[in-house]
Coordinates of C-alpha atoms in Angstrom, one line a residue:
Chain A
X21 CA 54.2 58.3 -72.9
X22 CA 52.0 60.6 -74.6
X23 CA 50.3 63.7 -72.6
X24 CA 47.9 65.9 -75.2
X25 CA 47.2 69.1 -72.7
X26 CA 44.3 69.9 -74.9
X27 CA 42.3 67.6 -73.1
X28 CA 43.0 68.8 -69.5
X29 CA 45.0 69.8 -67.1
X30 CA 48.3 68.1 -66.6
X31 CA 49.8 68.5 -62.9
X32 CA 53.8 66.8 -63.3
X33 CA 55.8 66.3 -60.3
X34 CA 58.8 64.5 -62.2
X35 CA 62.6 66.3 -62.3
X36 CA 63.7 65.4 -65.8
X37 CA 67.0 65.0 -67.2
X38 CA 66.6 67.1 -70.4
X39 CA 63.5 69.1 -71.2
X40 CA 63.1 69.8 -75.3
X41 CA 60.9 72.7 -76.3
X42 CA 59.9 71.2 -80.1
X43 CA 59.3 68.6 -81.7
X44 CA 60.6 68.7 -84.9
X45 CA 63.6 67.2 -86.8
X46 CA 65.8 68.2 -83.9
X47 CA 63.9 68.4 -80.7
X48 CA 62.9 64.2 -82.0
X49 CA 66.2 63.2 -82.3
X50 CA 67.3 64.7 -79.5
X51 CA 64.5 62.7 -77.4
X52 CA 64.9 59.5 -78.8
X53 CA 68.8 59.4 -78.3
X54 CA 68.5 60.6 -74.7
X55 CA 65.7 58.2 -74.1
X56 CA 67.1 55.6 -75.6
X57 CA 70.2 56.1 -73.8
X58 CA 68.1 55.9 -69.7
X59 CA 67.8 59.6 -69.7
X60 CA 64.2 61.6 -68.4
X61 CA 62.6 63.3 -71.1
X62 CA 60.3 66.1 -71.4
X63 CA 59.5 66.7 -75.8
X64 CA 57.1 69.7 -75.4
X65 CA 55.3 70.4 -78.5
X66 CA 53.1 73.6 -79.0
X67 CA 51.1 71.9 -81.3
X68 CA 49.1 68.3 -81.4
X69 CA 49.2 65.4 -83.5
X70 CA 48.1 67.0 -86.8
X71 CA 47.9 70.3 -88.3
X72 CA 45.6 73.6 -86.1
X73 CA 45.3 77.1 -87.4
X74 CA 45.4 78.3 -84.0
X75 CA 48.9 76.6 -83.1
X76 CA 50.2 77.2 -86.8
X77 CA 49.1 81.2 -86.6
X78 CA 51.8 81.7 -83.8
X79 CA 54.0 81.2 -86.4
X80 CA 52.7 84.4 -88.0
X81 CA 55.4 87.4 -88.6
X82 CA 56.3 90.1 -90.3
X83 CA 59.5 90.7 -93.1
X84 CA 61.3 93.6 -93.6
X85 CA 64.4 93.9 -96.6
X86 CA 64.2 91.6 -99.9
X87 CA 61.1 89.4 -100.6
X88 CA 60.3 86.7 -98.6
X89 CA 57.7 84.6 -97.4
X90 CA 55.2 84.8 -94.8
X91 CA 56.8 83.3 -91.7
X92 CA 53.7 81.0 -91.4
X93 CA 53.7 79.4 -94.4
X94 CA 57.8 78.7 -94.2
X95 CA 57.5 76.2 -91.5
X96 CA 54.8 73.8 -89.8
X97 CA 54.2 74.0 -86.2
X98 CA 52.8 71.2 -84.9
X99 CA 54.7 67.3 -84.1
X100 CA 57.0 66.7 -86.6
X101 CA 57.6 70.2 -87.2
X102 CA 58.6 70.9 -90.8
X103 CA 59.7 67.1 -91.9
X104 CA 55.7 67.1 -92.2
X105 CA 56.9 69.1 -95.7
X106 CA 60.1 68.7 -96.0
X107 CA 61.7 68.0 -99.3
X108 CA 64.0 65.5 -98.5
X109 CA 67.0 66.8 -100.1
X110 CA 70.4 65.5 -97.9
X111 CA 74.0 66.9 -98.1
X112 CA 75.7 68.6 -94.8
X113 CA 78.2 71.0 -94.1
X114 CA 81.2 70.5 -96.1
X115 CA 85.2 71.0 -94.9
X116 CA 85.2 74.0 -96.2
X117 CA 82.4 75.4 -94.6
X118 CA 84.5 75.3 -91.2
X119 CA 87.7 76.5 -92.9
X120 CA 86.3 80.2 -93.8
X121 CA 88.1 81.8 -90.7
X122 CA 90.1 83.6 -92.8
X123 CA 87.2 85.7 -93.7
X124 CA 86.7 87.0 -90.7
X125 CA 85.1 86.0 -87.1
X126 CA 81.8 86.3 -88.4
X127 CA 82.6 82.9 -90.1
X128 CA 84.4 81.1 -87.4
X129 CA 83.2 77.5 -86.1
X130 CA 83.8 76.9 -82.2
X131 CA 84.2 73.1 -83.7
X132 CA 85.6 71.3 -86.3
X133 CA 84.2 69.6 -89.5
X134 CA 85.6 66.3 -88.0
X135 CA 83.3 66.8 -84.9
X136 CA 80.3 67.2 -86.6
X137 CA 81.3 64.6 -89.8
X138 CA 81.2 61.7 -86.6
X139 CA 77.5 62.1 -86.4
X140 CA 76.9 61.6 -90.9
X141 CA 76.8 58.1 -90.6
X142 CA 73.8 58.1 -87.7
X143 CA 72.1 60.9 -89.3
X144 CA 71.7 59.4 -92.7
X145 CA 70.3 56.4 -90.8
X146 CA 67.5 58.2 -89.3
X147 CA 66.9 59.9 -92.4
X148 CA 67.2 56.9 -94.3
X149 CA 69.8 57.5 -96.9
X150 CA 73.4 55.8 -98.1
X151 CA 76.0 57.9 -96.1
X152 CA 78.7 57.1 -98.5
X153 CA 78.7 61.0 -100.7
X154 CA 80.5 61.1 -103.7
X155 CA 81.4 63.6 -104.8
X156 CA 83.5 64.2 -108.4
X157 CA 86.0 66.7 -109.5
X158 CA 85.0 67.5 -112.8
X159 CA 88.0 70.0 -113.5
X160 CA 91.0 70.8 -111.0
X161 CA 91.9 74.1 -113.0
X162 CA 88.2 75.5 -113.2
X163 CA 87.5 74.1 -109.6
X164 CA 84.7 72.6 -110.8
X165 CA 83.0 69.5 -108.9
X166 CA 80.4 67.6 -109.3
X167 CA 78.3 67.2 -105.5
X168 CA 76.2 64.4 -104.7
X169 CA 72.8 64.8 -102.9
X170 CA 70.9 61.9 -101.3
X171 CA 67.7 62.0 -101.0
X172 CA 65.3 60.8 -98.2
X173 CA 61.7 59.1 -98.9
X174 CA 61.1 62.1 -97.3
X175 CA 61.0 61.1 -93.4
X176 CA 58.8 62.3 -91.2
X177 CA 60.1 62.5 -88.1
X178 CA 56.8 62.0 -86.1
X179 CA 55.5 59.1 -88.4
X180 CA 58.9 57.3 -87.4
X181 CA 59.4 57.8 -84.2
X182 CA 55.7 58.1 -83.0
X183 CA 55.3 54.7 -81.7
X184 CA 58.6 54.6 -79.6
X185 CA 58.2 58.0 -78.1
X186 CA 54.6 56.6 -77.2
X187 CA 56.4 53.8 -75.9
X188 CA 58.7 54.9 -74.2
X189 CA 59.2 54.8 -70.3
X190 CA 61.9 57.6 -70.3
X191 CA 60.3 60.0 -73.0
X192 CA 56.8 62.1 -72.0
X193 CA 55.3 64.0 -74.9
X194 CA 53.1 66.1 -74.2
X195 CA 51.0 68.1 -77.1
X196 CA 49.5 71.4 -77.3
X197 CA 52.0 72.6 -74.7
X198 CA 53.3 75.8 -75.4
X199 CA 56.4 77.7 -74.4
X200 CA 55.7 80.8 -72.2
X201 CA 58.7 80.9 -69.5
X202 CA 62.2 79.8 -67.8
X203 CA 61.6 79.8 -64.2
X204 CA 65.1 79.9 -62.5
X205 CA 67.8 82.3 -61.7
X206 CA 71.8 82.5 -61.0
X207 CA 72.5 81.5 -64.4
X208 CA 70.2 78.2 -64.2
X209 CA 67.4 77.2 -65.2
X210 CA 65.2 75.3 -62.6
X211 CA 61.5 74.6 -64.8
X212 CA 59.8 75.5 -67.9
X213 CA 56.4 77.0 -68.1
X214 CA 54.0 75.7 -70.9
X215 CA 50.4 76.7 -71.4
X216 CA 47.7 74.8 -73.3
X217 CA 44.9 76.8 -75.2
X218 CA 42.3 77.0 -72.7
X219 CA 45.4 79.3 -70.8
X220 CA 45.6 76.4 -68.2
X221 CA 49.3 75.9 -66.7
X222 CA 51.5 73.1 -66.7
X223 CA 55.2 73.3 -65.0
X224 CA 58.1 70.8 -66.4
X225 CA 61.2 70.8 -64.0
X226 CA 64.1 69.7 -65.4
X227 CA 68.1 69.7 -65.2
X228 CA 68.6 70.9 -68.7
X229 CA 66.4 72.5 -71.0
X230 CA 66.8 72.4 -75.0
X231 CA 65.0 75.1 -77.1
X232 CA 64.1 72.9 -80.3
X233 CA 61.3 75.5 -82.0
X234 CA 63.0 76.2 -85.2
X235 CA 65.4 78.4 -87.1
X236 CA 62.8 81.5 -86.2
X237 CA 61.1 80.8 -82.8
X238 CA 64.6 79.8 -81.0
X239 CA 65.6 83.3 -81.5
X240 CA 62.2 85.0 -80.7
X241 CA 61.7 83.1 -77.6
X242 CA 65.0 83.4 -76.5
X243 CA 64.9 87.4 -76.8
X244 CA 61.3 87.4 -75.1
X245 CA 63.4 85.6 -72.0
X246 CA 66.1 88.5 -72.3
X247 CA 63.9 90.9 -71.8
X248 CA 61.8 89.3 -69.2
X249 CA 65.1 87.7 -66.9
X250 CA 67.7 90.2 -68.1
X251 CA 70.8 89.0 -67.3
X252 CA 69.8 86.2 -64.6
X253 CA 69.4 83.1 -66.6
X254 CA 72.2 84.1 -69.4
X255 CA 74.8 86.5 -70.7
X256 CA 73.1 90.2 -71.7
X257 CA 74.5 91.6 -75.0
X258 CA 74.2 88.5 -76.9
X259 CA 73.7 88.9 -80.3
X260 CA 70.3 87.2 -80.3
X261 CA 68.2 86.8 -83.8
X262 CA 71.3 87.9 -85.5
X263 CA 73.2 86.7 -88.8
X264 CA 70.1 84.9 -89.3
X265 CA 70.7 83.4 -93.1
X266 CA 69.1 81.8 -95.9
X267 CA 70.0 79.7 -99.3
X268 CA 68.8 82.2 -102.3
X269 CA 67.6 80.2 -105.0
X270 CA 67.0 81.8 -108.4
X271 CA 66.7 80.8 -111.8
X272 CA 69.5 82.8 -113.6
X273 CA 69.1 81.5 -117.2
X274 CA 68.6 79.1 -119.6
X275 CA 70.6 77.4 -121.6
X276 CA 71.3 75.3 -124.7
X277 CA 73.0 71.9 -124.2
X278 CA 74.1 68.7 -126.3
X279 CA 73.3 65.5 -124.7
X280 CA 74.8 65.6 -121.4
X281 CA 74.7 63.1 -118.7
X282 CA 75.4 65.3 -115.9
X283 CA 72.5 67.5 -116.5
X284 CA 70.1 67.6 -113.4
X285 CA 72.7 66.7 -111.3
X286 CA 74.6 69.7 -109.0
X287 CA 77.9 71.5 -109.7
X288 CA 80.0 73.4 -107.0
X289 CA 83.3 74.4 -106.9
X290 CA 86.6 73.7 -104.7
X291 CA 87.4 74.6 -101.8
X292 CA 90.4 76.1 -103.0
X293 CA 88.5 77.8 -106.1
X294 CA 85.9 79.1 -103.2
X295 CA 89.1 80.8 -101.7
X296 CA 90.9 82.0 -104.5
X297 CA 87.9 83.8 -105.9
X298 CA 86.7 84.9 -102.1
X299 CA 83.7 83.9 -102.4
X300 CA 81.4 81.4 -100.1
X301 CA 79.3 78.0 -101.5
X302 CA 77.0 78.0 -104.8
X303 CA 75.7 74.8 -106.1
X304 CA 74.3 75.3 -109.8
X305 CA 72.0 72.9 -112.0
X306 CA 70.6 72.7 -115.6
X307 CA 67.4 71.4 -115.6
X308 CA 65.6 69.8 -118.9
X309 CA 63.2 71.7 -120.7
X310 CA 60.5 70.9 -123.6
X311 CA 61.0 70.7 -127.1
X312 CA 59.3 73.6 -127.6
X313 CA 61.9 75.5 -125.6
X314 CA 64.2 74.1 -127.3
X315 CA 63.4 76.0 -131.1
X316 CA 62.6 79.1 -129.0
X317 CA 66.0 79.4 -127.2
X318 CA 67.5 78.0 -130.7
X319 CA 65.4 81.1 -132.7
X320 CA 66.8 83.7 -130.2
X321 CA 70.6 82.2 -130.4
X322 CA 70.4 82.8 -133.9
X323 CA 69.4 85.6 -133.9
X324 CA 71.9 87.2 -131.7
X325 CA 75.1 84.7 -132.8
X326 CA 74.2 83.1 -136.0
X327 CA 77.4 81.2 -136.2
X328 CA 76.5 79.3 -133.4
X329 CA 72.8 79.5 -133.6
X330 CA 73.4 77.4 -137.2
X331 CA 75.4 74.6 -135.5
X332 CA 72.3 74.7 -132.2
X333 CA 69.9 74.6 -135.3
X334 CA 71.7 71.7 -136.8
X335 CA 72.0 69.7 -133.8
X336 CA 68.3 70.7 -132.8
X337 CA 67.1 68.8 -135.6
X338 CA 69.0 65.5 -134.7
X339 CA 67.7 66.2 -131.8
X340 CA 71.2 66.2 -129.8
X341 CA 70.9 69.1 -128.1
X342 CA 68.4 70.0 -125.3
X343 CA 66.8 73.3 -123.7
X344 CA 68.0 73.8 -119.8
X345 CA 66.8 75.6 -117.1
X346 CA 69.9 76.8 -115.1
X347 CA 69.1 77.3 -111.3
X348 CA 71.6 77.9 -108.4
X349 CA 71.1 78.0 -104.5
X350 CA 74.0 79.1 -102.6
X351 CA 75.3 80.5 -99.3
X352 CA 74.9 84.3 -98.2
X353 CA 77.7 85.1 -95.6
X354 CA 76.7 86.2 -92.1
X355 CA 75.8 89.3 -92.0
X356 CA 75.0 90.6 -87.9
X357 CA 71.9 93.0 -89.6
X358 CA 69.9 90.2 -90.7
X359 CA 67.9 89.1 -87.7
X360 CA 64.8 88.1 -86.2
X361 CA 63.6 90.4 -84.2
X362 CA 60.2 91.3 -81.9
X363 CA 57.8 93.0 -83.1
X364 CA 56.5 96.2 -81.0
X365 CA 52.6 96.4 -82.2
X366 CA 51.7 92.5 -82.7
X367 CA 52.2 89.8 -80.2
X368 CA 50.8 86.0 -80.2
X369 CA 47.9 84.4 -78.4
X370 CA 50.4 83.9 -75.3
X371 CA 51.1 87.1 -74.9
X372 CA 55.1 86.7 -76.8
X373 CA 55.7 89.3 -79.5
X374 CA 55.8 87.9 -83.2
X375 CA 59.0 87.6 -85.0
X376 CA 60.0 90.4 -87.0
X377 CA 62.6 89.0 -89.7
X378 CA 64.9 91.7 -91.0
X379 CA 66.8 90.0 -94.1
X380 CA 68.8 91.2 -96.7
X381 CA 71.6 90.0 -99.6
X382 CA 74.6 91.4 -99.9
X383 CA 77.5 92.2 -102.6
X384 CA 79.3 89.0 -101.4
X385 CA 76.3 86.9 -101.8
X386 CA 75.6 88.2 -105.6
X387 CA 79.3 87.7 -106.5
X388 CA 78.9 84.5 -104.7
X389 CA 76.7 83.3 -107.7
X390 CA 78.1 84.9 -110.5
X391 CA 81.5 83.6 -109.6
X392 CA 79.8 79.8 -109.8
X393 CA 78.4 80.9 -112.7
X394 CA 81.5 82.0 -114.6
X395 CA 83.3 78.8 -113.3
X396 CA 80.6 76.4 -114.8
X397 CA 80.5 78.9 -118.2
X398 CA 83.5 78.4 -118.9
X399 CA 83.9 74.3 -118.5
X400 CA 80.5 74.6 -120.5
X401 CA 82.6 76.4 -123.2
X402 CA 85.5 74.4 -123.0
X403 CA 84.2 71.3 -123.5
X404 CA 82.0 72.8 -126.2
X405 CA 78.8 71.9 -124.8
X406 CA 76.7 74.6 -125.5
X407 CA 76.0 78.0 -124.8
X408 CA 74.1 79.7 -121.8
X409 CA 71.8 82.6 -121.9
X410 CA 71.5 84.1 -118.0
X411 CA 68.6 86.4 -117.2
X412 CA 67.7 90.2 -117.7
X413 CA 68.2 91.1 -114.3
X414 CA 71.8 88.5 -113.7
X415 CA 73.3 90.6 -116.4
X416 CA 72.1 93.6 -116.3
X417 CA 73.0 93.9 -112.4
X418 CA 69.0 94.9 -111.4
X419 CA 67.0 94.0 -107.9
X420 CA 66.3 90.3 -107.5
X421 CA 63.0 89.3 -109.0
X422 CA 60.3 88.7 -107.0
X423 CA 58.3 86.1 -108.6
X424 CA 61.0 83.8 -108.6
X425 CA 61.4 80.8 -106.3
X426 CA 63.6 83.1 -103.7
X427 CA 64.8 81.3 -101.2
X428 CA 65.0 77.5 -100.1
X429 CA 62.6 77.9 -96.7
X430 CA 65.8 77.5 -94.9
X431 CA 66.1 79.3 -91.8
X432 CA 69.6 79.4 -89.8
X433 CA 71.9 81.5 -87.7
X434 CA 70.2 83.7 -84.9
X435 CA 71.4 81.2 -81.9
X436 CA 74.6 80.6 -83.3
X437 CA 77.3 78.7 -82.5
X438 CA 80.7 80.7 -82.0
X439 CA 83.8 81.3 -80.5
X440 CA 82.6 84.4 -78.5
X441 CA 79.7 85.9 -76.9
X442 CA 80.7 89.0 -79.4
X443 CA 79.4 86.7 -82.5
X444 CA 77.6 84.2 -80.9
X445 CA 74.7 83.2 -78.7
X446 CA 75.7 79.2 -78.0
X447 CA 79.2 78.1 -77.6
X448 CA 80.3 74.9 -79.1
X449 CA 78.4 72.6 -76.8
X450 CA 74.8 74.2 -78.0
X451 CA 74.9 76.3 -74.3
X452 CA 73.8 79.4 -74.2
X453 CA 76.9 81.8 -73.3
X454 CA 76.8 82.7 -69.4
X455 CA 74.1 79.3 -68.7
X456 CA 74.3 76.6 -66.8
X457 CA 72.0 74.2 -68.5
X458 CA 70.4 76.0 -71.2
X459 CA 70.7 75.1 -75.1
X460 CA 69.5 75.2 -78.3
X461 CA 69.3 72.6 -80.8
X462 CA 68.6 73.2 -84.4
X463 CA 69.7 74.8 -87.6
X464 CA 69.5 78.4 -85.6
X465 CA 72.9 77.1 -84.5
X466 CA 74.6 77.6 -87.8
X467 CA 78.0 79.6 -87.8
X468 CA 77.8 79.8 -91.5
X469 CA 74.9 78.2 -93.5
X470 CA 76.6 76.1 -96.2
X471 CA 74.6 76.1 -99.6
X472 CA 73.0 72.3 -98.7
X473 CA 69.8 71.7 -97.2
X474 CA 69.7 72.2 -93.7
X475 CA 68.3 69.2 -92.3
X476 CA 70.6 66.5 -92.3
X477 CA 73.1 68.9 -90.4
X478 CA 70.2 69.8 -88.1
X479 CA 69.9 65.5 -87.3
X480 CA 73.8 65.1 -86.8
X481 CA 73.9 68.3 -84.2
X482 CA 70.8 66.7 -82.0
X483 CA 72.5 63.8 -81.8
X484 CA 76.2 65.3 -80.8
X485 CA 74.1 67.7 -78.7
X486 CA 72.2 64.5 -76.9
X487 CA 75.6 62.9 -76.2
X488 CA 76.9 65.8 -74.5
X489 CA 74.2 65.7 -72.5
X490 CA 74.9 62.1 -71.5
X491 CA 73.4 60.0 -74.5
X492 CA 77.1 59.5 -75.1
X493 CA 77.8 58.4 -71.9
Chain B
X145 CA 75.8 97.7 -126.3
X146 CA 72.4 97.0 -127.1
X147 CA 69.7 98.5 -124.9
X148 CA 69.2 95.7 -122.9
X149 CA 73.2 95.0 -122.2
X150 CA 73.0 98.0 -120.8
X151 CA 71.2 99.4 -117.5
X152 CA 71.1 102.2 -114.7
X153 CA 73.5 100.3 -112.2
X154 CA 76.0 99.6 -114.6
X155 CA 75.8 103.2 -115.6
X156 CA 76.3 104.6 -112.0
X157 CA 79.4 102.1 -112.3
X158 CA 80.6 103.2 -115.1
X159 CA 80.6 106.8 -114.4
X160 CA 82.1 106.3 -110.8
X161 CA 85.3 104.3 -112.7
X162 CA 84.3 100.8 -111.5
X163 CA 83.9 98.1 -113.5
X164 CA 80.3 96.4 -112.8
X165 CA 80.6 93.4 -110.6
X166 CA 78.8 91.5 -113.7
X167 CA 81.7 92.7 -116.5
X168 CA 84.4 92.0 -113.7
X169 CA 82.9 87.8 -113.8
X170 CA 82.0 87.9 -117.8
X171 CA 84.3 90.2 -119.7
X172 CA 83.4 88.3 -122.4
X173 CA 80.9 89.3 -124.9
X174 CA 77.0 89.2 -123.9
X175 CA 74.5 89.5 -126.5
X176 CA 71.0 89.3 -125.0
X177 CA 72.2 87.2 -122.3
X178 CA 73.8 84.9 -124.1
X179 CA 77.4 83.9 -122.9
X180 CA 79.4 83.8 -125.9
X181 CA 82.8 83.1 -127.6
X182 CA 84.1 85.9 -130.0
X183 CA 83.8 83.9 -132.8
X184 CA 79.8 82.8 -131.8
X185 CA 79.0 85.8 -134.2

């Protein structure tokens, strides 16, 4: 059933199973699993049907630390949530992603890879992509692999499953219903308070509650309930908003290739390469160019290296060898000072403070890239390729650039998924640490973020998250 | 070292005794940006 609260006022005397605050990638998967599987559902989405400034403008924010983007332009608040834009780029967490403990409890999983890889195969089905990854080791000594990315239509998530939800006898949607409270206390949460924009009320009592509002807004509503119920509906001291993470993506050169059929395609490197250099995940691409970048980058080669500028020149005019762009997007390592916080002077229509995102890159992340970098060098050396020429500000060890493409709108971490209350805010069910029945769902759960896209893992958590909560049953 | 192999962080580095993290990864030569082989000149 479908309830839009912007046409009235809703009164709802129903005790649901699970009640999801968002609709997006994960808040819709978890509905349609639960509801599916005979359970009550309450999907409460702050916006409507289609896009509204004066839902999307509660997205609004401010950044502190290295360039970023405005925090209401990164993601899309209304049903749907960001697979109304998404990309569609699909690879998940990898084994090595949840072997990193010997880096420190920052980078400890409560769960294994094998937990979350038993979810792939449904995931890929919703977002409508082979599940069979295959990936190639392009050179054991250089660690050197080549990764394999699927790629959905895109999906979106409220085009597909807009006609079930509307269907359905166990699922109520209801639009334009926005998060303002937890009503409950002991540790439990009893009903969820949503307001439409004409500030009427509407009260949703449920058994479990699921915050589903994205890699930002989990963590900023999740503080505004710390500091409005203290230390009656959860633990106090949690490290809420923190190690929040993104992919930085950067051009960091050029370069000069024969013809290569494993251009456009992405490179990583082992595991065991990852380790030995002590560094975290970096996937790197050439990208074809123009012709005309082509003599360019073949002019300045031989300027600089005319021994190998003559044999680019010769093969240039064959036409056998090809201008690159060479990108990478990789993994920053979880660091607790880059958070989402609440702002002190601004707050939203509903009274909530706006996020405040503090983020930063570190050494690690940097060395992180070069590392990659050197690896894929030096097989592009070895095999006599080609040469690469990286950028002013890669080699010369300067600030980041700011005009480049930054960062990959990812947003994790912040109601992470740990061990301990100490590094974490959910433990390896999705509950909130000291909760009875509160949890978030999302890619705000990430321990560590990986270098893939974000959303496919986001898909395989809702649904492990829906069977614990009795889809599975 | 041209002028543009050359900058103020790598300077600080240089002068503290550390090797830049960039020279630890590509101790190779760099002309420009270009990753090269000794005998690419």
């Amino acid at each position: 059933m479908l309830f839009d609260f912007a046409q009235g006022s809703i009164v709802s005397d129903k005790q649901y199973d699970v009640c999801i605050l968002g609709a997006g990638a994960a808040g819709i998967t978890l509905a349609v699993r639960l509801g599916r599987a005979g359970k009550r559902v309450a999907l409460c989405e702050g916006g409507g049907l289609d896009y509204e400034d004066e839902s999307q403008e509660i997205y609004a924010g401010s950044t502190l630390g290295d360039p970023y983007f405005d925090l209401d332009i990164a993601r899309l608040r209304y049903f749907g949530g960001s697979t109304n834009h998404w990309g569609g780029y699909c690879r998940s967490f990898e084994a090595a992603d949840f072997n990193r403990g010997h880096m420190g409890d920052d980078f400890r999983w409560p769960i294994t890879y094998d937990e979350l890889l038993a979810y792939r195969s449904d995931a890929c089905e919703i977002v409508e992509i082979d599940s069979d990854y295959q990936d190639h080791l392009v050179d054991e000594q250089l660690g050197l692999r080549q990764v394999d990315f699927k790629y959905s239509p895109p999906v979106v998530f409220s085009e597909k499953f807009h006609d079930e939800i509307e269907a359905s006898k166990n699922i109520d949607l209801f639009l334009n219903a926005n998060f303002v409270d937890l009503m409950g206390a002991d540790r439990r949460v009893r009903s969820v308070k949503l307001r439409n924009y004409a500030d009427q009320e509407l009260e949703i009592r449920s058994d479990a509650v699921v915050f589903a509002m994205g890699g930002i807004d989990n963590s900023r509503q999740l503080l505004w309930m710390e500091g409005r119920h203290g230390a009656s509906l959860f633990d106090r001291d949690l490290p809420i908003g923190r190690y929040w993470m993104e992919h930085p993506h950067f051009t960091i050169g050029e370069a000069l290739i024969k013809s290569w059929d494993q251009a456009n395609t992405y490179f990583a490197l082992t595991e065991k390469m990852q380790r030995t250099l002590g560094i975290l995940g970096c996937g790197v691409v050439v990208e074809e160019q123009g012709d005309s970048n082509t003599k360019r980058l073949v002019k300045d080669l031989l300027c600089v290296a005319p021994g190998i500028g003559a044999w680019a020149a010769d093969l240039a005019g064959k036409k056998l060898i090809c201008s690159y762009k060479f990108h990478a997007a990789w993994e920053q390592a979880p660091n607790r000072e880059n958070r989402v916080a609440l702002s002190d002077r601004d707050v939203d229509r509903f009274g909530v403070p706006l996020s405040e995102l503090h983020w930063t890159k570190a050494p690690i992340d940097r060395e992180t890239m070069l590392a990659s970098t050197q690896q894929f060098n030096a097989y592009i050396l070895r095999e006599n390729l080609g040469r690469l020429q990286l950028r002013d500000w890669v080699y010369q060890g300067d600030e980041y650039p700011d005009d480049d493409v930054l960062a990959g709108y990812h947003h994790m971490g912040g109601t992470r998924m740990s061990h301990s209350p100490r590094y974490g805010v959910v433990d390896g069910n999705c509950k909130v640490f000291g909760s009875e029945n509160l949890y978030m769902a999302g890619s705000s759960l990430y321990t560590t973020a990986g270098y893939n896209n974000p959303t496919l893992a986001i898909v395989q958590f809702a649904l492990r998250l829906a069977d614990h909560l009795g889809a599975g049953v | 070292m041209n002028r543009r192999t050359f900058s103020i962080s790598a300077f600080v580095a240089l002068t503290l005794g550390q090797v830049p993290l960039f020279k630890r990864y590509f101790p190779q030569r760099v002309q420009n940006g270009w990753l090269l082989k000794d005998e690419d000149v």
